Short mmCIF file of C-alpha atoms in Angstrom, two decimals:
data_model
loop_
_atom_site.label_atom_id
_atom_site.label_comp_id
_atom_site.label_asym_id
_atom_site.label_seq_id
_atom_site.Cartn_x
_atom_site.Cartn_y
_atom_site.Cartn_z
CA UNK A 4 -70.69 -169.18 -111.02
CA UNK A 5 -68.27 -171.65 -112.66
CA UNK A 6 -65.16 -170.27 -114.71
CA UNK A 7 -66.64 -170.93 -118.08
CA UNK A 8 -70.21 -168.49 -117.04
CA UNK A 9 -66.79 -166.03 -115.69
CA UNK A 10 -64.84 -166.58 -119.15
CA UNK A 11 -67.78 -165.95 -121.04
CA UNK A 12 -68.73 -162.70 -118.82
CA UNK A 13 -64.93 -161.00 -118.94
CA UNK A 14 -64.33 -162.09 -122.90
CA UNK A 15 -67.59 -161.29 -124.24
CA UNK A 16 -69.74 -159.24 -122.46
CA UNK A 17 -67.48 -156.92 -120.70
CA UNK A 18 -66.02 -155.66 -124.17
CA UNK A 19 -69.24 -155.72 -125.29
CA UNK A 20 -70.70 -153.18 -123.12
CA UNK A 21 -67.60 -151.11 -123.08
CA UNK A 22 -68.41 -150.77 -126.54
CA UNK A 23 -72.09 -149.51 -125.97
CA UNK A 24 -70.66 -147.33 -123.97
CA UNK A 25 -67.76 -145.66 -125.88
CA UNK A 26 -70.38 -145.65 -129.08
CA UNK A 27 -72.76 -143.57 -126.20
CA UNK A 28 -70.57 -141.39 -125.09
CA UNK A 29 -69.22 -140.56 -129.33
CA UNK A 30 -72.41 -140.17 -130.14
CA UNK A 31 -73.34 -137.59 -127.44
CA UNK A 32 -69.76 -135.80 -127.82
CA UNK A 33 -71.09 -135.24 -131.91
CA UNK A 34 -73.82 -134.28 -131.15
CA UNK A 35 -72.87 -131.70 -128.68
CA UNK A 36 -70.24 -130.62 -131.14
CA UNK A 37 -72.51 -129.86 -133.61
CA UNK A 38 -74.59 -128.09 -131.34
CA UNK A 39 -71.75 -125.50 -130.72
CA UNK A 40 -70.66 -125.49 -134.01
CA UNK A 41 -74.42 -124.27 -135.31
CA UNK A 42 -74.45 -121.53 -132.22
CA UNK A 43 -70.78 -120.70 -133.19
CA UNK A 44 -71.84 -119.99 -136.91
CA UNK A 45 -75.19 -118.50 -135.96
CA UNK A 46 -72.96 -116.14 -133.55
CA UNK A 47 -70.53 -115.29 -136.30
CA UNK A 48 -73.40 -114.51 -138.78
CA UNK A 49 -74.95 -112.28 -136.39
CA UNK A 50 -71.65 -110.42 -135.69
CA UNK A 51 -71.16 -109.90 -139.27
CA UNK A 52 -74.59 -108.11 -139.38
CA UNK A 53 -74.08 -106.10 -136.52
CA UNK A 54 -70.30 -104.97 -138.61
CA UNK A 55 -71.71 -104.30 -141.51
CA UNK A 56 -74.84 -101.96 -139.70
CA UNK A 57 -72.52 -100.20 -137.32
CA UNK A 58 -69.90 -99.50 -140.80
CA UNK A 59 -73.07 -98.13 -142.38
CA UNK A 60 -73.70 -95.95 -139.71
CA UNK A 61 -70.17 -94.67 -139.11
CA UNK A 62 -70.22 -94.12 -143.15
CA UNK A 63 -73.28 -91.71 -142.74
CA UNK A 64 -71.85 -89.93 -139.37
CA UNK A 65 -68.53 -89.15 -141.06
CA UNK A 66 -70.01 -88.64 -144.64
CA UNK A 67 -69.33 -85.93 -147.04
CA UNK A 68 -72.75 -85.24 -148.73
CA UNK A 69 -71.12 -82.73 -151.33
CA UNK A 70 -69.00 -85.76 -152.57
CA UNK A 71 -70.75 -89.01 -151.48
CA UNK A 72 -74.11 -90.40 -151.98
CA UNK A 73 -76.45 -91.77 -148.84
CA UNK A 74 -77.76 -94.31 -151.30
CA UNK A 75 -75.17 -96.86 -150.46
CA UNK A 76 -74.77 -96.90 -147.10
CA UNK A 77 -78.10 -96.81 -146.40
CA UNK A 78 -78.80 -99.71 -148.58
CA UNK A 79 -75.53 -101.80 -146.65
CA UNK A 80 -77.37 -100.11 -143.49
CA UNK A 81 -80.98 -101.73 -144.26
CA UNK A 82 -79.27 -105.36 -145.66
CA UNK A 83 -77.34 -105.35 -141.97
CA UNK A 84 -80.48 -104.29 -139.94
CA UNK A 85 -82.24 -107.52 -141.93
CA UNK A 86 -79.59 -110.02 -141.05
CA UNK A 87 -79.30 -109.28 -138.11
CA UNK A 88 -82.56 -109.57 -137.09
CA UNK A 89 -82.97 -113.00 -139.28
CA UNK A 90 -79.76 -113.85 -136.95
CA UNK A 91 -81.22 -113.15 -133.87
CA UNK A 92 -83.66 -114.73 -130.81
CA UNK A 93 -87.48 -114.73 -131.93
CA UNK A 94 -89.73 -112.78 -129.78
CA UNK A 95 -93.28 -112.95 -129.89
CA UNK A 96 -93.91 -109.69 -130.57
CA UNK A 97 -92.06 -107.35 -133.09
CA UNK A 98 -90.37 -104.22 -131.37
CA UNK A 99 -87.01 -105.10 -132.69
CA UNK A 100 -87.63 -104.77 -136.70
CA UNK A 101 -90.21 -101.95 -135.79
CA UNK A 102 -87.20 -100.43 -134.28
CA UNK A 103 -85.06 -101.06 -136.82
CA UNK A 104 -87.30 -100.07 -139.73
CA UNK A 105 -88.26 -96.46 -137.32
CA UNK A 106 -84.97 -95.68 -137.79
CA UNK A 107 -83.64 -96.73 -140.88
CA UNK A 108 -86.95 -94.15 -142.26
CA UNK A 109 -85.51 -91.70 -139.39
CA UNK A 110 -82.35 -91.74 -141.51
CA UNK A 111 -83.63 -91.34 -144.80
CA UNK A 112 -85.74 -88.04 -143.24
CA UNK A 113 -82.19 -86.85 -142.07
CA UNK A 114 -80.17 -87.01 -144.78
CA UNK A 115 -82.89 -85.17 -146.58
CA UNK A 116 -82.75 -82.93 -144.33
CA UNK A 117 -79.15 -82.41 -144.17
CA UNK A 118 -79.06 -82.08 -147.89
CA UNK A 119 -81.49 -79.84 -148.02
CA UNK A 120 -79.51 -77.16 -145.54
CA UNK A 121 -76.86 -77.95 -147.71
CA UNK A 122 -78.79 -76.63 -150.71
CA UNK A 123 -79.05 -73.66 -148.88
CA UNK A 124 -74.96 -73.56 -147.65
CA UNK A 125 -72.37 -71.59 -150.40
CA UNK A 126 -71.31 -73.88 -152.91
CA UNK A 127 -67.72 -72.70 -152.33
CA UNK A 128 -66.50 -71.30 -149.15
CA UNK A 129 -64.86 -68.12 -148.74
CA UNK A 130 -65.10 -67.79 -144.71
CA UNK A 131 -65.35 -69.44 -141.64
CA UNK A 132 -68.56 -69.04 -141.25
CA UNK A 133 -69.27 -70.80 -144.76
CA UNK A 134 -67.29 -73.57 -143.65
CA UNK A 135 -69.36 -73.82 -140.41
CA UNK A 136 -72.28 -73.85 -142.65
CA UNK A 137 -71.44 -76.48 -145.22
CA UNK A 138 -70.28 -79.07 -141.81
CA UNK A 139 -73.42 -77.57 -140.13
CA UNK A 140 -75.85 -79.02 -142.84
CA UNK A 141 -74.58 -82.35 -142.18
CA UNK A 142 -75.45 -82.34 -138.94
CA UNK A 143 -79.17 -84.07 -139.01
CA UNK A 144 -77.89 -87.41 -140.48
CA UNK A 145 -74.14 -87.16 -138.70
CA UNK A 146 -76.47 -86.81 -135.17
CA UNK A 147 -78.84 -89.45 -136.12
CA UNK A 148 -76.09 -92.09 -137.35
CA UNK A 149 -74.05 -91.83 -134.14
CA UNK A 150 -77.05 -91.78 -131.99
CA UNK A 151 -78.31 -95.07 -133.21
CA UNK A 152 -74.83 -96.90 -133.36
CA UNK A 153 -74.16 -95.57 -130.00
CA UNK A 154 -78.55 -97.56 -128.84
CA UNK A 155 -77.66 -100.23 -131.38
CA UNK A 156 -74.35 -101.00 -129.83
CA UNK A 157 -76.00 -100.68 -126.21
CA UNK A 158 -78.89 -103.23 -127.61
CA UNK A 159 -76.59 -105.68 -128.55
CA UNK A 160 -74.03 -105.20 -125.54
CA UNK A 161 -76.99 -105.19 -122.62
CA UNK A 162 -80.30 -105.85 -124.69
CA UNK A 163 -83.25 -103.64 -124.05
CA UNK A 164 -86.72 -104.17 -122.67
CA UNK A 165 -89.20 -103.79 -124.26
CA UNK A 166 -90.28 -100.32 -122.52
CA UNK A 167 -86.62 -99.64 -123.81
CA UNK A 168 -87.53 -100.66 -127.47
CA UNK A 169 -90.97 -98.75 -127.50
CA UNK A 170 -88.95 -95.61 -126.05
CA UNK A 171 -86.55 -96.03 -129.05
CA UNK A 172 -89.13 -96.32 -131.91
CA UNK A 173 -90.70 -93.27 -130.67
CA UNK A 174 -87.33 -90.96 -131.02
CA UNK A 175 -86.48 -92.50 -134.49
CA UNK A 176 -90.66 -91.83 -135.71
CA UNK A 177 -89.77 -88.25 -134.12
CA UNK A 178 -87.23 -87.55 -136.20
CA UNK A 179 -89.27 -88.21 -139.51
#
């Protein structure tokens, strides 16, 4: 090889793949990037559904029903049950929003229930006993809210089979 082949080699070539190479390499490093950045905001959406669900249910466990409607967090209970199931892995079959839907109809069976012993309770307490009454009548949808933040929480901390899932859709359509 005579110096010019060696000139031509080290003052064009050699730049020129180092080039290809760092353009490689930035292109692959974007891409990647974006790949995170897409799980990172799929991530955050789905964390923001599971929030808003488990606020809904803490709402319902700790609600007054003599002073506060079910309507609304059940509604913020149903929109966070949707998005997080829009936010989360596809399966091929449907346990998950069967789940999800068993319970959020479990609910609604509670709170009439609850309401309705509080129908029966004294509209204003003058024992004990009447005040064991009025917090007994909420008991139906307090029970049922912490019980499924408590399984939705252990879903999303350890998953569930699907055994697990079947299991859980047959205590919420008990409840009904």
């Amino acid at each position: 090889m005579d110096n010019t082949t060696l000139e031509i080699i080290t003052g064009i070539a050699v730049p020129a793949a180092a080039i290809i190479i760092s353009t490689w390499v930035a292109v692959g490093l974007a891409k990647s990037e974006r790949v995170a950045a897409a799980a990172a905001r799929a991530e955050e959406r789905s964390d923001g559904a599971f929030v808003r669900a488990l606020i809904a249910l803490a709402t319902l466990n700790t609600i007054n029903l003599r002073a506060e409607s079910v309507a609304e967090p059940l509604r913020d209970l149903r929109v966070g049950l949707t998005l997080l199931e829009a936010a989360g892995p596809k399966h091929d079959n449907d346990l998950l929003s069967e789940w999800f839907e068993a319970e959020r109809v479990a609910g609604l069976a509670q709170s009439r229930e609850s309401m309705r012993k509080l129908a029966l309770a004294p509209k204003t307490p003058s024992s004990d006993a009447d005040v064991d009454t009025i917090v007994a009548a909420g008991a139906p949808l307090n029970t049922w809210a912490r019980d499924f933040a408590n399984n939705l929480r252990l879903w999303r901390r350890k998953g569930v089979t699907d055994a697990q899932l079947t299991e859980l859709i047959t205590n919420a359509k008990n409840l009904r």
